[in-house]
Short mmCIF file of C-alpha atoms in Angstrom, two decimals:
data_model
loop_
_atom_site.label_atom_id
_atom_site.label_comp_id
_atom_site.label_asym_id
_atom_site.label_seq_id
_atom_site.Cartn_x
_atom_site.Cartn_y
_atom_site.Cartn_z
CA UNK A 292 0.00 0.00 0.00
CA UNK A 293 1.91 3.05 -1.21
CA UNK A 294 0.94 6.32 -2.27
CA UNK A 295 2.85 7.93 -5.46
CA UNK A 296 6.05 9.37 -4.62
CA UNK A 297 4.87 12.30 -6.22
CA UNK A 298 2.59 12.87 -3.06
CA UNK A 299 5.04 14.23 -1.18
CA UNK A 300 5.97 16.76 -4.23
CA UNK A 301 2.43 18.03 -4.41
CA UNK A 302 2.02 18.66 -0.43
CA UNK A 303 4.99 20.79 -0.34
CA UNK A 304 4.29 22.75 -3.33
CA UNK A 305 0.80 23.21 -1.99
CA UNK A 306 2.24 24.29 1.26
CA UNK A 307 4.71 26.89 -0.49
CA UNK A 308 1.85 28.44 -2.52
CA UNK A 309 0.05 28.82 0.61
CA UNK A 310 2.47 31.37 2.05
CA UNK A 311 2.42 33.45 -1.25
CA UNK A 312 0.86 36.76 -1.09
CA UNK A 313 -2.83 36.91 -2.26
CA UNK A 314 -2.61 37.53 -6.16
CA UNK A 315 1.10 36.18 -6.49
CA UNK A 316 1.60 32.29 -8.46
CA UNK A 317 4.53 30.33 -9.08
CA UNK A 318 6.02 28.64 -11.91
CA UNK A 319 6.69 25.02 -12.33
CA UNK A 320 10.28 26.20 -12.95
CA UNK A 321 10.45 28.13 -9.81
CA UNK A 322 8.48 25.23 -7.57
CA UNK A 323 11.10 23.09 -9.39
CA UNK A 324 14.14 24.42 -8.43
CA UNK A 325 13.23 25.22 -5.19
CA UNK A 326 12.67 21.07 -4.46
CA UNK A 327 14.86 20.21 -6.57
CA UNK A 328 12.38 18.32 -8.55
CA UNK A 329 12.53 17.19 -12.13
CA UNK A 330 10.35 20.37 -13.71
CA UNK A 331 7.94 18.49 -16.55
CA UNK A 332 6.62 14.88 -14.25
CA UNK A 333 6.24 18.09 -11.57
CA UNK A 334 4.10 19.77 -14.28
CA UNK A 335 1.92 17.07 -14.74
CA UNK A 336 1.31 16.85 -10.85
CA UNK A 337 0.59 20.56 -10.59
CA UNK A 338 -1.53 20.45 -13.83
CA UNK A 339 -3.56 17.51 -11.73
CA UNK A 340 -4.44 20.28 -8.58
CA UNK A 341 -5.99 22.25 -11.11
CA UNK A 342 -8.41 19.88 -13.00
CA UNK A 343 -9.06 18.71 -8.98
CA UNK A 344 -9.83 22.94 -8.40
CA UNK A 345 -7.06 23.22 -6.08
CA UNK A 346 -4.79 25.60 -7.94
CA UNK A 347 -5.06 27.79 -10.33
CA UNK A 348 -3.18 28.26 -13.57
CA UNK A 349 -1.84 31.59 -14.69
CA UNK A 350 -0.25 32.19 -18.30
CA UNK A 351 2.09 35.41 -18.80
CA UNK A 352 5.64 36.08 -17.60
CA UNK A 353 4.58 36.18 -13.67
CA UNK A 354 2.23 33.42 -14.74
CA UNK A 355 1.93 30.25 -12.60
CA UNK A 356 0.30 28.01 -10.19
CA UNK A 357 -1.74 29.99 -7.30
CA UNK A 358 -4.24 28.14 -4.61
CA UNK A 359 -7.47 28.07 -5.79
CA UNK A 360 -9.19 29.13 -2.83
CA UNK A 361 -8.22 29.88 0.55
CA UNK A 362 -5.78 27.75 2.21
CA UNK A 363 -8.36 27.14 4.87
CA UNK A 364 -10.72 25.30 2.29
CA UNK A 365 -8.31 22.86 1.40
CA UNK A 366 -7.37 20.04 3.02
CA UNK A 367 -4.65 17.19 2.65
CA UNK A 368 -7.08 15.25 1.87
CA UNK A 369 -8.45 17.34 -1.25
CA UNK A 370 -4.07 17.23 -1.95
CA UNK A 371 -3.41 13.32 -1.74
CA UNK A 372 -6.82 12.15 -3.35
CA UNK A 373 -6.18 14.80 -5.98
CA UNK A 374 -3.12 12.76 -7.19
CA UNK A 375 -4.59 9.62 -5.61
CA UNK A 376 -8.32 8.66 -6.37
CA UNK A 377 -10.81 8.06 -3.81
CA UNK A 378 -10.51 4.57 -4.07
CA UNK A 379 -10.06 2.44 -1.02
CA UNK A 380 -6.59 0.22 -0.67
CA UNK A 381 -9.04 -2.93 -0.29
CA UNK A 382 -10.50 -4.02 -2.94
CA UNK A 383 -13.37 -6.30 -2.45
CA UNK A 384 -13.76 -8.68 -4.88
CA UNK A 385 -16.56 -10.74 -3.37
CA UNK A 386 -15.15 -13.98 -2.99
CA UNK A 387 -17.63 -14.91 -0.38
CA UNK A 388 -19.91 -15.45 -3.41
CA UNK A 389 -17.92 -17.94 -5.07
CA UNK A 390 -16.14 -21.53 -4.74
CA UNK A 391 -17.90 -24.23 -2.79
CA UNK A 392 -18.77 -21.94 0.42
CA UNK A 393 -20.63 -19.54 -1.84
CA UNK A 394 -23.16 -17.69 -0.32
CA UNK A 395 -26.82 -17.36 -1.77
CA UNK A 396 -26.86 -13.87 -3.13
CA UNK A 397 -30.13 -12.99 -0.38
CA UNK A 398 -27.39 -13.46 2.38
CA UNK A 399 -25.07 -11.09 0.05
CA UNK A 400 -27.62 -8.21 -0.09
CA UNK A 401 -25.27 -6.43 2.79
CA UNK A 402 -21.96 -5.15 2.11
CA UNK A 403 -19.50 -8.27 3.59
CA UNK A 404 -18.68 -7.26 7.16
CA UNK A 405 -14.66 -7.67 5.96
CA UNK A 406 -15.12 -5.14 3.07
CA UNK A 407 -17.64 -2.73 5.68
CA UNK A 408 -14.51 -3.18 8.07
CA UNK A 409 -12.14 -1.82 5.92
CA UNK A 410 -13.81 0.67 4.54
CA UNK A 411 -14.41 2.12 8.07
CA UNK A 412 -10.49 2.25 8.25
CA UNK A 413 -10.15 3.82 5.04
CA UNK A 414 -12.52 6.44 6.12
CA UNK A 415 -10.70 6.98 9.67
CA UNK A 416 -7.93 8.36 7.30
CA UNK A 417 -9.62 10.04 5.31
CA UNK A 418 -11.38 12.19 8.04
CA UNK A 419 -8.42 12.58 9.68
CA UNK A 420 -6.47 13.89 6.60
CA UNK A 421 -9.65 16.11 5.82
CA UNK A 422 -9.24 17.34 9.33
CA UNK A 423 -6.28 19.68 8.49
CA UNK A 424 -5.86 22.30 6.04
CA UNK A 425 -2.92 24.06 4.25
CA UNK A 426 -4.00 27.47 6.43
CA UNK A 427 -3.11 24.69 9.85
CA UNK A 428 0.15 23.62 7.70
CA UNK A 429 1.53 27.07 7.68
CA UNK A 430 0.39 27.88 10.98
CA UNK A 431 2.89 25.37 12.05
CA UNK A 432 5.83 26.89 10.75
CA UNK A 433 8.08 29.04 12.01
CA UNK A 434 7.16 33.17 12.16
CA UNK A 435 9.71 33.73 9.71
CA UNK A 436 9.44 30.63 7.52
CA UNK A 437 6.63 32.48 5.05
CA UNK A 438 8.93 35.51 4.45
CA UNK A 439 12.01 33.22 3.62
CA UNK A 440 9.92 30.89 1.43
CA UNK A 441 8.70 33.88 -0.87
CA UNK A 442 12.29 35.18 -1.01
CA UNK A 443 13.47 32.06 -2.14
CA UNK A 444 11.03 30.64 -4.44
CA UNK A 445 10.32 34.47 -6.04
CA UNK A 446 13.10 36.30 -5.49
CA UNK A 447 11.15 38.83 -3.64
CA UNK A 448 10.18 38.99 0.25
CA UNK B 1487 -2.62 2.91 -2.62
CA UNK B 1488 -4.07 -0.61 -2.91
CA UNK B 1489 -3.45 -3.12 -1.08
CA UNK B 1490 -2.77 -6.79 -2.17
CA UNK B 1491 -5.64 -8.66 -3.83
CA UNK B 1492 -4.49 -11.70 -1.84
CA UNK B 1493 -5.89 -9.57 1.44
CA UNK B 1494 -9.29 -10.39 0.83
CA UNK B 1495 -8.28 -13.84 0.62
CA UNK B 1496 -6.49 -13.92 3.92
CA UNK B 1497 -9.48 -12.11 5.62
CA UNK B 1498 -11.75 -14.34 4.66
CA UNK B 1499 -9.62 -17.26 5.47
CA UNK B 1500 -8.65 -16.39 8.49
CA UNK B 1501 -12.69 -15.96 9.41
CA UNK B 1502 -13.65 -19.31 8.16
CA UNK B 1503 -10.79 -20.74 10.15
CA UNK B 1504 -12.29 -18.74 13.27
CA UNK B 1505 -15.45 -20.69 12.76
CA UNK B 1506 -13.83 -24.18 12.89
CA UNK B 1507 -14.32 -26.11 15.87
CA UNK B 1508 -11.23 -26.08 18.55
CA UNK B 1509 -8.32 -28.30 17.70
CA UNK B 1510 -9.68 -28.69 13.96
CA UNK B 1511 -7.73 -27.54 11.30
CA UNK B 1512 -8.06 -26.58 7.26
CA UNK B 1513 -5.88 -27.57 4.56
CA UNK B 1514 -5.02 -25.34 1.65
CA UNK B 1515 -7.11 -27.29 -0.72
CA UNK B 1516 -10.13 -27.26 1.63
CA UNK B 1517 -9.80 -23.43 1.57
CA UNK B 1518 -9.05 -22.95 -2.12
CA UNK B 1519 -12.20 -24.98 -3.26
CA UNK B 1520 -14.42 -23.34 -0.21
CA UNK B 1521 -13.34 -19.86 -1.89
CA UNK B 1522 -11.92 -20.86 -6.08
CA UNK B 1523 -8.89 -19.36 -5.33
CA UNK B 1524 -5.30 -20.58 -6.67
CA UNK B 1525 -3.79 -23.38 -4.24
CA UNK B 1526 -0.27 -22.87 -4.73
CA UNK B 1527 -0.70 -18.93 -4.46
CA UNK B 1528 -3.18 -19.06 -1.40
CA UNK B 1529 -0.62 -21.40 0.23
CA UNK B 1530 1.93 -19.13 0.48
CA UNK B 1531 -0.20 -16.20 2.02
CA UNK B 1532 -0.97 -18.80 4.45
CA UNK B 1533 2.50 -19.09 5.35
CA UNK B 1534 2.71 -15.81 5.42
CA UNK B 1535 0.45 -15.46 8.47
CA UNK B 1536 1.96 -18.64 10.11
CA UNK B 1537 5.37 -16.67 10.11
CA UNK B 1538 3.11 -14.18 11.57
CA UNK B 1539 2.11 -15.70 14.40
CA UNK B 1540 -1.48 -15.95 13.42
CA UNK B 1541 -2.32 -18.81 12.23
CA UNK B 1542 -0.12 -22.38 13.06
CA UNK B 1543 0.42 -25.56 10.27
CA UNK B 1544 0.14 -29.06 11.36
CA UNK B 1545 1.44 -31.49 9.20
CA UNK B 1546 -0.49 -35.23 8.67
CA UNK B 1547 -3.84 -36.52 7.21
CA UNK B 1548 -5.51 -33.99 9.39
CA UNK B 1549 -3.34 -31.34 9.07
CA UNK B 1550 -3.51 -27.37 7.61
CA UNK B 1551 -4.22 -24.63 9.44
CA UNK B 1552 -5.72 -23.45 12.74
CA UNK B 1553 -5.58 -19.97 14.33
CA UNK B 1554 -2.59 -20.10 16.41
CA UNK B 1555 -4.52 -18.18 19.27
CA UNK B 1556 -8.39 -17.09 20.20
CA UNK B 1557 -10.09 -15.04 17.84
CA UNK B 1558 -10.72 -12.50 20.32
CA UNK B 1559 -6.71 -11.89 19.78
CA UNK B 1560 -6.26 -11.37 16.27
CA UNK B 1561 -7.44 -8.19 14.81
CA UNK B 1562 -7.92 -7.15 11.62
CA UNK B 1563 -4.93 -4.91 11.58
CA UNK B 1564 -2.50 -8.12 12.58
CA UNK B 1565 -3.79 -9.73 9.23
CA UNK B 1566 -3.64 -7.07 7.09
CA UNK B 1567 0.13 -5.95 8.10
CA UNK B 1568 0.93 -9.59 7.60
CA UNK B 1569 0.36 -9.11 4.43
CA UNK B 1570 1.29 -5.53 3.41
CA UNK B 1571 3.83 -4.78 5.92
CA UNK B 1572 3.30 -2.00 8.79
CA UNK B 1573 4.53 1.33 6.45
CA UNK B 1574 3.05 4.36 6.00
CA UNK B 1575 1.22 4.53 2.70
CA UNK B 1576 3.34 8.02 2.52
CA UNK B 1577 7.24 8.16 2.33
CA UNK B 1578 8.81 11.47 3.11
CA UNK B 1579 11.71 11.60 1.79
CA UNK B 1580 12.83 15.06 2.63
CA UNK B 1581 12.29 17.19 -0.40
CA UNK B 1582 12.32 19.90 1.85
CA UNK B 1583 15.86 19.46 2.52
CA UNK B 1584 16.77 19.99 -1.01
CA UNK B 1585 16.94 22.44 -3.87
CA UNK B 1586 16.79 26.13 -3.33
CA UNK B 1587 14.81 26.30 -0.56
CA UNK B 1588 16.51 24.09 1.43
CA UNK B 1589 16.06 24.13 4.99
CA UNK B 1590 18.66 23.53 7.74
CA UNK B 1591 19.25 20.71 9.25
CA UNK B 1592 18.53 22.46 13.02
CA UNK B 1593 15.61 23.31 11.93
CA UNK B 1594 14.58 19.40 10.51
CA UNK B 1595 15.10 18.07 13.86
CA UNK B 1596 11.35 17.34 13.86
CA UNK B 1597 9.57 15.42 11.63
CA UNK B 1598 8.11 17.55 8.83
CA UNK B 1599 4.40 18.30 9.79
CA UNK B 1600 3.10 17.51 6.49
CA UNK B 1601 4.79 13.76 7.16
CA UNK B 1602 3.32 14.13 10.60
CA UNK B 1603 0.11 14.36 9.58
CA UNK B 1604 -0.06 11.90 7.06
CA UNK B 1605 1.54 9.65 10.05
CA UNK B 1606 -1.56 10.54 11.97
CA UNK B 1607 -3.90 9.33 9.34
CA UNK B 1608 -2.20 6.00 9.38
CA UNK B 1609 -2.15 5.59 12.48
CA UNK B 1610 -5.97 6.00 12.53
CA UNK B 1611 -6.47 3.95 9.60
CA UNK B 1612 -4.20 1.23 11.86
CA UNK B 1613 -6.67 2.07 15.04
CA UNK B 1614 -9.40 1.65 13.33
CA UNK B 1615 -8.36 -1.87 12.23
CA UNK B 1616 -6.56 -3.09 15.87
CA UNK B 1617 -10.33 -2.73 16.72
CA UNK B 1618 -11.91 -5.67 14.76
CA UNK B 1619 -10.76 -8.74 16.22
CA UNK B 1620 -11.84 -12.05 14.06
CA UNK B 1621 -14.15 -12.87 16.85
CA UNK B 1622 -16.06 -9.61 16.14
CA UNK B 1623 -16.34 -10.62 12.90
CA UNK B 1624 -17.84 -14.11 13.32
CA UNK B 1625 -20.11 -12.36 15.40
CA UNK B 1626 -21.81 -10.52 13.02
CA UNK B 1627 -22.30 -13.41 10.57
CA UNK B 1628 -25.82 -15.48 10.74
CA UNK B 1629 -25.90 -17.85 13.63
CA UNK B 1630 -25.80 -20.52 11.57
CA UNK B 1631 -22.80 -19.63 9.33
CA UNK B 1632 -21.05 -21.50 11.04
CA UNK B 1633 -22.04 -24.87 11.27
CA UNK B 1634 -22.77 -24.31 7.17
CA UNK B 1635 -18.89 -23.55 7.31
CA UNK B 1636 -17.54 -26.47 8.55
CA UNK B 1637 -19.96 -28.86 6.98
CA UNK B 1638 -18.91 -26.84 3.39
CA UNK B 1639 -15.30 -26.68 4.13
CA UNK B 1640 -14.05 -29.77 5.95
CA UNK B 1641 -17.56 -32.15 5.39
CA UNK B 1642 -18.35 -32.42 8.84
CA UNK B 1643 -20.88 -29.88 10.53
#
């Protein structure tokens, strides 16, 4: 069970746009450089936040990538399923209905309590990762850590 | 982030083997036919949770597997981590270390809070499984499943 490397990239862009002034974006070059990330594959990623309506794309020279709403409306859940899918890691393929213990499809009219089971897990994460926001991110850094990441990313503080 | 397809298999073999009388065991051909799955590929999940600790092989005519203690003490999370392993679906691997904005290393003492929150969700997706023991599961299934089990799987009700 492994989420795409790439998960990592999108969370820490995410988080750098969020400290960007209101009205500022960021380039894929700039978010590139700044992770050291291979600029096109992180393209593709940031190009994926916007069909999910979590960025917005800008064209121009201080075109970009800005959040598409507050950072208080988006959550690291909206991030990760963005890149993700919804999907649950268990896949249910009803074996209980098959083989010579087969149930009789009236007895198979409720989800299997296995499949109900894990999906209950799956949703424990997903409330908990819907429980913070990019606005609680940056509230964790340090005072001085917005100023620093505009100067670095932008060249301008 | 999926998990194996062979975890459904395990779950539900695990729960049929919670429904056997004490002392009785299944082989891997009773369990293949009670569910159509592959023999030689079901065989060595089952392995895989007798290396666990979950489930114990006796050898002879009457031989297979048993639960290798009550049902009340395996949960739903020891199965699933037998298969899958206990990691994090997310791996940090410290992008924000690198590149241009760089942070130092006195100031990545702590654990990133973006990989502490994904942490978090694990650990309630793991929570929410260390809750469902096997006998909970049993429990919720018909009271006759499982005499209908053992008569199905082993010929003897």
């Amino acid at each position: 069970m492994k989420l795409p490397g790439s998960t990592e990239w999108v969370l820490h862009c995410a988080t750098t746009l969020a400290q960007l002034d209101p009205g500022t974006s960021a380039s894929t070059t700039q978010l590139a450089q700044y992770y050291d990330l291979p600029a096109p594959y992180l393209a593709k990623q940031l190009k994926t936040l916007v069909r999910a309506g979590l960025l917005s794309a800008t064209t121009g020279p201080r075109g970009g990538f800005r959040l598409a709403r507050p950072a208080t409306e988006i959550t690291l859940l909206h991030i990760v399923e963005a890149v993700d899918g919804t999907s649950s890691p268990y896949e249910c393929r009803e074996i209980r209905q098959q083989g010579r213990g087969a149930l009789p499809a009236d007895e198979c009219r409720r989800d299997c309590i296995l499949a109900a089971k894990m999906a209950e897990a799956h949703q424990a994460w997903q409330h908990s990762l819907a429980g913070v926001s990019l606005a609680d991110i940056v509230a964790d850094l340090p005072p001085t850590a917005p100023a620093r990441t505009r100067l670095r990313l932008t060249g301008t503080a």
